[in-house]
Structure formats: structure tokens, C-alpha cells
Short mmCIF file of C-alpha atoms in Angstrom, two decimals:
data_model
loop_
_atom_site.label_atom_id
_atom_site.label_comp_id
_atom_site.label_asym_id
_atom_site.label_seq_id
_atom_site.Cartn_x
_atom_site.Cartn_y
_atom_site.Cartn_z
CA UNK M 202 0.00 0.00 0.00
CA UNK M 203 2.47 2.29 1.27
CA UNK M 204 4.51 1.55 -2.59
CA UNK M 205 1.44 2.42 -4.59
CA UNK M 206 0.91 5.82 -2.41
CA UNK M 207 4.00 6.98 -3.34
CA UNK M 208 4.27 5.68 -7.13
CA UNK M 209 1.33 7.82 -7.31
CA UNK M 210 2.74 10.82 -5.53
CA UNK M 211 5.74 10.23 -7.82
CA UNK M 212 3.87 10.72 -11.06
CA UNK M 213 1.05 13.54 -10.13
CA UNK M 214 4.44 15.55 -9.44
CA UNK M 215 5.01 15.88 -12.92
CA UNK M 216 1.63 14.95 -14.46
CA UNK M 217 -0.65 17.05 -15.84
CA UNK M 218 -4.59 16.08 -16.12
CA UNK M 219 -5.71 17.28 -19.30
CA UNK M 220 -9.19 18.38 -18.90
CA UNK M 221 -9.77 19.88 -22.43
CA UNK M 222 -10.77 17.16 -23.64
CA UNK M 223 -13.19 18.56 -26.28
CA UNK M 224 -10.70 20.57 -28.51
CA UNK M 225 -10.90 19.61 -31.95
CA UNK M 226 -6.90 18.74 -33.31
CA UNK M 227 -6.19 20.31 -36.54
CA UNK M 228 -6.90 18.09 -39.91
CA UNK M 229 -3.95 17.48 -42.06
CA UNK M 230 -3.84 15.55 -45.26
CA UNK M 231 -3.39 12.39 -43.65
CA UNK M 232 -6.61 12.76 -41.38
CA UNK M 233 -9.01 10.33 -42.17
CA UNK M 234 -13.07 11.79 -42.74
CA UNK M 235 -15.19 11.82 -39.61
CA UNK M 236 -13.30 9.05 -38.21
CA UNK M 237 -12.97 9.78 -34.21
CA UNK M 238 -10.18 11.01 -32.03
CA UNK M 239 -8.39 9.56 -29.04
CA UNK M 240 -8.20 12.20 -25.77
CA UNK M 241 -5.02 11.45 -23.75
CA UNK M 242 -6.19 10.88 -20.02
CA UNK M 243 -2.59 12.40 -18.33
CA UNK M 244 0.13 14.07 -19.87
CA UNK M 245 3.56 13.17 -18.06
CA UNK M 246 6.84 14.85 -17.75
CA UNK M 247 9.33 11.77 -17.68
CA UNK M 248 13.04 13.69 -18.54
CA UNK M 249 14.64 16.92 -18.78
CA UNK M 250 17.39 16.97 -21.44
CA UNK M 251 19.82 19.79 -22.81
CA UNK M 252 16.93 22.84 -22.74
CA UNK M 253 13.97 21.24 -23.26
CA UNK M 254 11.55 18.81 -21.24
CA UNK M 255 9.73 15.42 -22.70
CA UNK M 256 6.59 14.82 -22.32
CA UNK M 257 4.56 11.78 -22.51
CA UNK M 258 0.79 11.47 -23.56
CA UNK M 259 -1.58 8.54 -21.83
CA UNK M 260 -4.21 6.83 -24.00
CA UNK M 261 -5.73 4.16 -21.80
CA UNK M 262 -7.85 1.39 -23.14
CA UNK M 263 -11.53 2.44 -23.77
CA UNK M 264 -13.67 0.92 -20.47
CA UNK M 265 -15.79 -1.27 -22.80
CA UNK M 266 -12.96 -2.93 -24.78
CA UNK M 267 -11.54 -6.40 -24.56
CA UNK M 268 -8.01 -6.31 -22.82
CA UNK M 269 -6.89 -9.99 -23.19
CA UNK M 270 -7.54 -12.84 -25.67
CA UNK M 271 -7.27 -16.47 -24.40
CA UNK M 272 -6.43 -15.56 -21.26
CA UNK M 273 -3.57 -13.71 -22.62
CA UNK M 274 -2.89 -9.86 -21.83
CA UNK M 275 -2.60 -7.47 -24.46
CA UNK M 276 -0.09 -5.23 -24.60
CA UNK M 277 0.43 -1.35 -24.14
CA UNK M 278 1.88 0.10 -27.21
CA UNK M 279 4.52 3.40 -26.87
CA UNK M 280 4.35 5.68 -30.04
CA UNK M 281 6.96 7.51 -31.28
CA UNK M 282 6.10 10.41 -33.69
CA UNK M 283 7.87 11.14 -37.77
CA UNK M 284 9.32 14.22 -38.64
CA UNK M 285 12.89 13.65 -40.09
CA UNK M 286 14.59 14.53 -36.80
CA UNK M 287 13.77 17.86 -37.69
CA UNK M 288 9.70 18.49 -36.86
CA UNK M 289 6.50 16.78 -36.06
CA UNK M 290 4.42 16.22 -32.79
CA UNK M 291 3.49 13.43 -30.63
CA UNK M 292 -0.27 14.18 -30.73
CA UNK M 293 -1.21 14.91 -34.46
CA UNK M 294 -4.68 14.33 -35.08
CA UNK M 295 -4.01 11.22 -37.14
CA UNK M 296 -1.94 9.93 -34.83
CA UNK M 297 -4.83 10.46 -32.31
CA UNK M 298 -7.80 8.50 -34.86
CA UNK M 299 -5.20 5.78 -34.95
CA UNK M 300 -4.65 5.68 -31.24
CA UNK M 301 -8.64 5.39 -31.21
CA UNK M 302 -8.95 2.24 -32.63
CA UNK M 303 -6.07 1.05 -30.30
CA UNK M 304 -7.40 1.92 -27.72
CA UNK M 305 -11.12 0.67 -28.80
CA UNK M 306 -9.74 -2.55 -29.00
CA UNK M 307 -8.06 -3.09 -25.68
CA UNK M 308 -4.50 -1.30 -26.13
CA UNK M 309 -3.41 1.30 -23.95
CA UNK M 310 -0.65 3.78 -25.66
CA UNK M 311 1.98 6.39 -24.33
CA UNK M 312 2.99 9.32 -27.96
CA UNK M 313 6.55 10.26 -26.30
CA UNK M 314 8.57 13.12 -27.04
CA UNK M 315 11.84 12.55 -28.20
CA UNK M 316 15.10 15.34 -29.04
CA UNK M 317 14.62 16.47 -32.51
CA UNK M 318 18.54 16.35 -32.96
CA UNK M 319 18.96 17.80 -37.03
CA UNK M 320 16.68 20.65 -36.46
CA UNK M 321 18.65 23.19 -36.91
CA UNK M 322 21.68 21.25 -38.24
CA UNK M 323 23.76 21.29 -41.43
CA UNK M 324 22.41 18.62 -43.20
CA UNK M 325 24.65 18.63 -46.22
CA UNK M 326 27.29 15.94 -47.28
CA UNK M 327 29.07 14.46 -44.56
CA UNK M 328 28.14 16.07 -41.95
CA UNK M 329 24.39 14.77 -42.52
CA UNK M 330 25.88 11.27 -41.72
CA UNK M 331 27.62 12.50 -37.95
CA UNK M 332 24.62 14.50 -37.18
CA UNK M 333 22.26 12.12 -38.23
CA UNK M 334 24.00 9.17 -36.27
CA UNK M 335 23.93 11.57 -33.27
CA UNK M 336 20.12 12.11 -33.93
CA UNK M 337 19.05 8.69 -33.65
CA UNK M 338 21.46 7.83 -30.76
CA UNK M 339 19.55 10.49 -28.44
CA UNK M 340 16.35 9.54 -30.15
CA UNK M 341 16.67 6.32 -28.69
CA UNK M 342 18.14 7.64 -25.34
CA UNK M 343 14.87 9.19 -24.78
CA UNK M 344 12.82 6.28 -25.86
CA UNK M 345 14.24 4.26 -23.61
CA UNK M 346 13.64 6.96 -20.78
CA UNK M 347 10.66 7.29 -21.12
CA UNK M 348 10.16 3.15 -21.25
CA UNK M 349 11.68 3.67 -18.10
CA UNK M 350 9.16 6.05 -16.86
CA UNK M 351 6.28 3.83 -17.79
CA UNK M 352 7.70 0.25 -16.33
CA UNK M 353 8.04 2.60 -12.99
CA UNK M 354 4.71 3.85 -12.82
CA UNK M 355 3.06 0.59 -14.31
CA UNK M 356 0.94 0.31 -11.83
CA UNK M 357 -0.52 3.74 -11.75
CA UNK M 358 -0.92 3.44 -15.58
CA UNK M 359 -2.51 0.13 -15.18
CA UNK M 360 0.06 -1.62 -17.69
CA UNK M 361 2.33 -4.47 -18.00
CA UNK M 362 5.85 -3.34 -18.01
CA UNK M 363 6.91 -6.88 -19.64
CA UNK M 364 4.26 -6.17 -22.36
CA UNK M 365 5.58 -3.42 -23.78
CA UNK M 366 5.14 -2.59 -27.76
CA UNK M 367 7.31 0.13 -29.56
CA UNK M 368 6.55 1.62 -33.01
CA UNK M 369 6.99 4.59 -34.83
CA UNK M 370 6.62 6.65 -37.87
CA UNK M 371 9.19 7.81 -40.67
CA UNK M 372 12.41 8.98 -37.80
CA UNK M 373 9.93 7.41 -35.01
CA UNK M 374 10.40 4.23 -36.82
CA UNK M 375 14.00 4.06 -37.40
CA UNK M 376 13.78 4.75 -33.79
CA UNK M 377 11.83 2.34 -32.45
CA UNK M 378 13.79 -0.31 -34.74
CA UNK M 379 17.04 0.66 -33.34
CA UNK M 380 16.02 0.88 -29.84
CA UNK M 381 15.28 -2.71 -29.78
CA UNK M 382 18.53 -3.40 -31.82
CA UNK M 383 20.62 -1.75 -29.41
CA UNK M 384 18.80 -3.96 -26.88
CA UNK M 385 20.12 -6.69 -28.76
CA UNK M 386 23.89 -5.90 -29.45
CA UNK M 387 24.12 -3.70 -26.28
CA UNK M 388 26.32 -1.40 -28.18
CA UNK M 389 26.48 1.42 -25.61
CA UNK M 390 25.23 1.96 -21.92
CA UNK M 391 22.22 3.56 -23.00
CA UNK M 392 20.13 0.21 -22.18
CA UNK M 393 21.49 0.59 -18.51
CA UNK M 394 18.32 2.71 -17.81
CA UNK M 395 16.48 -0.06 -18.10
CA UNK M 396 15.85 -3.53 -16.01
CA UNK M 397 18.62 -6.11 -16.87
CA UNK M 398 17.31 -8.45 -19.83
CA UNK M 399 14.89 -6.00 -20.68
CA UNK M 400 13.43 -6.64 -24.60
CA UNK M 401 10.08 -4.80 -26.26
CA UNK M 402 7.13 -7.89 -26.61
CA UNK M 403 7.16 -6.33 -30.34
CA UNK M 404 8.19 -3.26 -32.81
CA UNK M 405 5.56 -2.15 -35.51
CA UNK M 406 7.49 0.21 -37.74
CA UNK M 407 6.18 2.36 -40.43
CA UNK M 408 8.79 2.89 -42.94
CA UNK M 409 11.74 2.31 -40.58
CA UNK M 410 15.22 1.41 -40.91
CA UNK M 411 18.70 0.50 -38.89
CA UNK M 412 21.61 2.56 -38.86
CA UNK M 413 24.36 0.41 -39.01
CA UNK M 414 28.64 1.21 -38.68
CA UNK M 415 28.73 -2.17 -38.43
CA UNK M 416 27.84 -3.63 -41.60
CA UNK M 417 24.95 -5.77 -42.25
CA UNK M 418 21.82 -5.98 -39.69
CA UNK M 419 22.64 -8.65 -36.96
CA UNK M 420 22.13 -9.69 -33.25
CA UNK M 421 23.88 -10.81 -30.76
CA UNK M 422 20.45 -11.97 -29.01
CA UNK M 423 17.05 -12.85 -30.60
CA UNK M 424 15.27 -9.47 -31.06
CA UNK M 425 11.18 -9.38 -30.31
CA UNK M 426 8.57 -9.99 -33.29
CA UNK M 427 8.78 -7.48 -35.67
CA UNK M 428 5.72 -5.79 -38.11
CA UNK M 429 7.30 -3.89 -40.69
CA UNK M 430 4.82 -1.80 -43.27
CA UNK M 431 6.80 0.05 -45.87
CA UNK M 432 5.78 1.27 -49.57
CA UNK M 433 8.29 -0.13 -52.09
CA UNK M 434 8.68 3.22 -53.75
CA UNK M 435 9.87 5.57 -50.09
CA UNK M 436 12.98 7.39 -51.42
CA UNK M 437 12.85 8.99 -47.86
CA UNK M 438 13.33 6.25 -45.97
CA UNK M 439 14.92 3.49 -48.10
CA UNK M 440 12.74 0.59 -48.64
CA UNK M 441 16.26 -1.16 -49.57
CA UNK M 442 19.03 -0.01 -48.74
CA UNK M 443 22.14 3.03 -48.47
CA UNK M 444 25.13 1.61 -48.18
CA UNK M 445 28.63 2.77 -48.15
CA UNK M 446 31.33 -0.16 -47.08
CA UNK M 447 30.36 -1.14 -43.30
CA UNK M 448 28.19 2.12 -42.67
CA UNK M 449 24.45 1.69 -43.82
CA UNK M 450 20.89 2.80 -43.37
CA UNK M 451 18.84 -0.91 -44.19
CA UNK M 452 15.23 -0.04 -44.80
CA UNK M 453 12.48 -3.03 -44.14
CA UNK M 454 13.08 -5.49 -46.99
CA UNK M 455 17.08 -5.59 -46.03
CA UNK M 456 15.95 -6.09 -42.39
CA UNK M 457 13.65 -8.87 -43.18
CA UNK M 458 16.58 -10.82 -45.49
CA UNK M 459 18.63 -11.10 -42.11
CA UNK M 460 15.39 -12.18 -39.81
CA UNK M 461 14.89 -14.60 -42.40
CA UNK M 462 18.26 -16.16 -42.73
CA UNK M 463 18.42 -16.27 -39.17
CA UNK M 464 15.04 -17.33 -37.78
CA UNK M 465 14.08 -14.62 -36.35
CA UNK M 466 10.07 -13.24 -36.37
CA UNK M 467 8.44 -11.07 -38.69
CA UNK M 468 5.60 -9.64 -40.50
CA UNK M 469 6.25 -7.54 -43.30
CA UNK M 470 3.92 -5.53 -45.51
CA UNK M 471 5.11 -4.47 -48.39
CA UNK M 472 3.21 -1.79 -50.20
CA UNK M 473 3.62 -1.67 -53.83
CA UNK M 474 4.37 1.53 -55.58
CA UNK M 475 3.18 3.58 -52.34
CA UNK M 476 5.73 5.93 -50.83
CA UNK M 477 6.59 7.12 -47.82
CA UNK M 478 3.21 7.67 -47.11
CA UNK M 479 2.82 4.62 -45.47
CA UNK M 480 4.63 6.45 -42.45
CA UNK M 481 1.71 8.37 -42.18
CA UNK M 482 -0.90 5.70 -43.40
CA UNK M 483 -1.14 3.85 -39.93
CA UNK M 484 -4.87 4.29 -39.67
CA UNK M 485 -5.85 2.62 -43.24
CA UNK M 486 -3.42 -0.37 -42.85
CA UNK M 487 -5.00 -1.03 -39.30
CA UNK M 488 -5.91 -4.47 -40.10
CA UNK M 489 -2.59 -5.82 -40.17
CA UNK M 490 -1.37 -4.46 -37.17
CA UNK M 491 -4.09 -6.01 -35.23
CA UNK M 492 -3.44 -9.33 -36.49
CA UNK M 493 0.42 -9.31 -35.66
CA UNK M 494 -1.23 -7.56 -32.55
CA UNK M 495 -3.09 -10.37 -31.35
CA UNK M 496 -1.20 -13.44 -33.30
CA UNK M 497 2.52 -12.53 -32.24
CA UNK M 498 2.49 -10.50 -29.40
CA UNK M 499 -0.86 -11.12 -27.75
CA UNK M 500 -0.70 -15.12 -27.81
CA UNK M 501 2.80 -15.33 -28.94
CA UNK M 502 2.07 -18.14 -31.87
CA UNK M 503 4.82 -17.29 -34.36
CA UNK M 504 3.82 -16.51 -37.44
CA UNK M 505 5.98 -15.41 -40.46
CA UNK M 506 4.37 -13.44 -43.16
CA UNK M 507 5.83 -11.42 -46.21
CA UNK M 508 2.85 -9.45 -48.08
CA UNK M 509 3.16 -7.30 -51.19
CA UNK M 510 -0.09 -5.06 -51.31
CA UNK M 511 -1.85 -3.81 -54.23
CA UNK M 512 -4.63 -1.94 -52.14
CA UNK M 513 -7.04 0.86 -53.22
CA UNK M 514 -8.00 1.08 -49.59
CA UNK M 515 -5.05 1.97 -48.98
CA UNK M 516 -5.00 5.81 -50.08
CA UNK M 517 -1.71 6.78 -52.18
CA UNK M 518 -1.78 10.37 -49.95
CA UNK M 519 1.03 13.06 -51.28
CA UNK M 520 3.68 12.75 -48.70
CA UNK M 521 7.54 14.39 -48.87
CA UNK M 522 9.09 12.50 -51.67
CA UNK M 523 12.60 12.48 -51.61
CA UNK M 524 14.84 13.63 -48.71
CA UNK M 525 16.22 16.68 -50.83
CA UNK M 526 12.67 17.82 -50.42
CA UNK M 527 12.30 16.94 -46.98
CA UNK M 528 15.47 19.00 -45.65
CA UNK M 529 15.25 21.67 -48.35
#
């Protein structure tokens, strides 16, 4: 008793309720028609870095929804936002429709804040390579704070903090893939902020990738199952790969030829001429989510699947096409 008083002391210090929860967010091109939003129940201060504080947003699981299948809990899911390391917000509004339907079907989700480390930057020649190797390293330093903050406060947030899901859009992605590859290889100390032998139950990645100095994708341990969902046209994020002797950026298809040669778990949808829209796209693709959702993570029956999609339900929305356009 005398735990949970204080775990809750802990996190009302630096929560904040958020009690406007009939403002409208603004539409953006990626908003789907009439389709409803998600209203965060606490906003949570979890780490002050440089200049700036990170906040997290808490989505709980709608009252009426089903939070286990076969006796099996589902997971909460942490979201980290796209923006090229340069822009974007953790609570976009379709981000927040997306989170809906999470949320409507029994998963609880935390949008994170993250350091947005080219804004600002020289992005040209070389130096794009240091800067954006730096970006990604503190991405995933605050990722993995604020996992931290969430497997300490579990139990006021009601979650699991072994069931843990991380995905991302666009920069969020290549996040959220490389904090569970530096779980893996333990490259740096950056995992130390987290319990010993600590893995995500799962990464869902729209159009991700892995940095690599190291050559090809590989791990030292078994990484969690994996749902990658990439268009096979994203000149933003490489659906292949950029690779320049052992220093590479290995988009989805290059990650799956190393799970598959070494036995490891995936899903991967693989959307055919789309581009890196399907960042963006997470509410129209829903359907495969929730099946590696349920299958892999939920009930933990391995199952393998490599999809090419051909989908007019899938909406081919105008998204940045090239990275010249994205950092000019």
C-alpha cells in the first residue's frame, strides 16, 4: 500500500490532467473523414534533457474494450512520432484517430517526445551522416527513458511493463527499430536505464530502418517480433538499402533478409508503388497491425508473413518524396 501511495505521488508531481478534452486537433492531409479522435487521459513529464523537457501522452484502453484474448494480456503500445529529426508532434490528429482504434480494441498507448537532434543542423554531405547518427542515438536515449518512466509507474498506468510494444513513424520508426537493436547488441550503456534483460514484446514500424557502422543488420540476441509496413517506392526512408562499405541505413526489406536467414520473427507488408506515405498511413493499414497484434504478441504463436499489397483502400496520400525535399 504504502509503494502504490508513493508511485502515485511520484507521477502527479510531474503529471498534468488534461481536462480539455473537447478541442478539436487540426486536420492534415493524412486525417481520415469523420473518423474519431483519441483524448489522452494524463500528460507526463518523464526527462529533462539539454533545454527542453519530454513529455509523454496517456491513452488508456476504452472501459468497454476487450483487454486480453485467451487468457492472454494485451499489450500497451509506446508511439513515437515522424518528422525527419527535424519536426513533427506526438499528438497529431491522425496519430490520435489511430490511437482510437487502439485503444477501442483493448491497447493502452503512451505518444513520447523525443530530441529532434537535425533541427537546426547542417544537413549537407558528410556532416548529414555525424549529425544524423547523433540524432538517432539520443532519439533512442529518450525512448528508452521514457520506457523507463512507464515500467516505474506501471501500476498507476494500469500496464504491463513486460508487455511493452514500440513503433513509430518515418524517424519514429528508425527509432523504435534501433532501440530494440541496441537492446540486442548492447552497443552502448544507454540500455542501462532499463531492467537487466529487458526486450520490447514487439516493434511495428512504419517505414523504418537500422543505422548500421557495423555492416549488415545482426544480433547478438534474438530481437522481439517485428511488423514492418513500408511502400516499395519511399525514397525517404529506403525501402532497400544506403550503403557505403560497413556504414548503412537498411530499410524493411534488407531487415527482413537477415530475420529470415536467421530465424528470427516477422511480418512484413510491403506496399507496392506507395511511398513514404505509409509512415503516415497507420490508420488505413490497421488491419494488419491487429493481427500481428493479437497473433505474435498477444498469444505469442509465431507466425511469419511477407505481403506485397496492391490496395485501393489503402490511399496513395502526397507525402515528402525524396529527402532533398524533406530538408530543403
Amino acid at each position: 500500500m504504502k509503494k502504490t501511495i508513493l508511485a502515485l505521488v511520484a507521477v502527479f508531481t510531474t503529471v498534468f490532467l488534461c481536462f480539455s478534452t473537447e478541442d478539436t486537433p487540426e486536420p492534415n492531409r493524412f486525417t481520415a473523414p469523420d473518423a474519431p479522435y483519441a483524448y489522452p487521459s494524463m500528460t507526463c513529464k518523464f526527462a529533462s534533457r539539454d533545454t527542453c523537457d519530454l513529455f509523454l501522452d496517456f491513452y488508456p484502453a476504452a472501459d468497454s474494450s476487450v483487454r486480453e484474448i485467451d487468457g492472454h494480456s494485451k499489450p500497451a503500445v509506446i508511439f513515437v512520432f515522424g518528422g525527419g529529426f527535424i519536426g513533427g508532434q506526438r499528438d497529431r490528429s491522425h496519430y490520435r484517430q489511430w490511437i482510437k482504434v487502439l485503444n477501442d480494441e483493448g491497447y493502452p498507448v503512451f505518444s513520447v517526445d523525443y530530441r529532434l537532434g537535425l533541427k537546426g543542423q547542417d544537413t549537407g554531405g558528410l556532416k548529414m551522416i555525424t549529425a544524423t547518427r547523433k540524432a538517432i542515438e539520443i532519439g533512442v536515449e529518450d525512448v528508452f527513458a521514457a520506457t523507463a518512466y512507464i515500467i516505474e509507474n506501471a501500476g498507476v498506468f494500469g500496464v504491463d511493463p513486460d508487455n511493452l510494444v514500440v513503433s513509430g513513424s518515418s524517424a519514429g520508426a528508425i527509432i523504435a527499430l534501433q532501440s530494440e537493436y541496441e537492446l540486442c547488441n548492447d552497443f552502448t550503456d544507454i540500455t542501462s536505464v532499463l531492467p537487466e534483460g529487458f526486450h520490447y514484446a514487439g516493434v511495428i514500424s512504419f517505414s523504418g530502418a537500422i543505422y548500421s557502422t557495423h555492416g549488415k543488420v545482426a544480433y547478438k540476441e534474438a530481437p522481439c517480433p517485428q511488423l514492418l509496413m513500408h511502400g516499395t517506392a519511399d525514397k525517404v526512408v529506403d525501402y532497400k538499402q544506403i550503403k557505403i562499405f560497413r556504414l548503412g541505413f537498411f530499410g524493411s526489406s534488407k531487415i527482413v533478409e537477415r530475420l529470415r536467414k536467421f530465424g528470427y520473427e516477422y511480418n512484413i507488408i510491403r506496399y507496392e508503388g506507395h511511398g513514404h506515405d505509409i509512415a503516415d498511413n497507420m490508420y488505413y493499414t490497421l488491419p494488419d497491425q491487429l493481427r500481428f497484434l493479437e497473433t505474435n504478441v498477444t498469444r505469442k504463436i509465431r507466425r511469419n508473413a511477407d505481403v506485397l499489397v496492391d490496395d485501393p483502400d489503402v490511399p496513395a496520400i502526397k507525402a515528402v518524396a525524396s529527402r532533398k525535399e524533406l530538408y530543403n
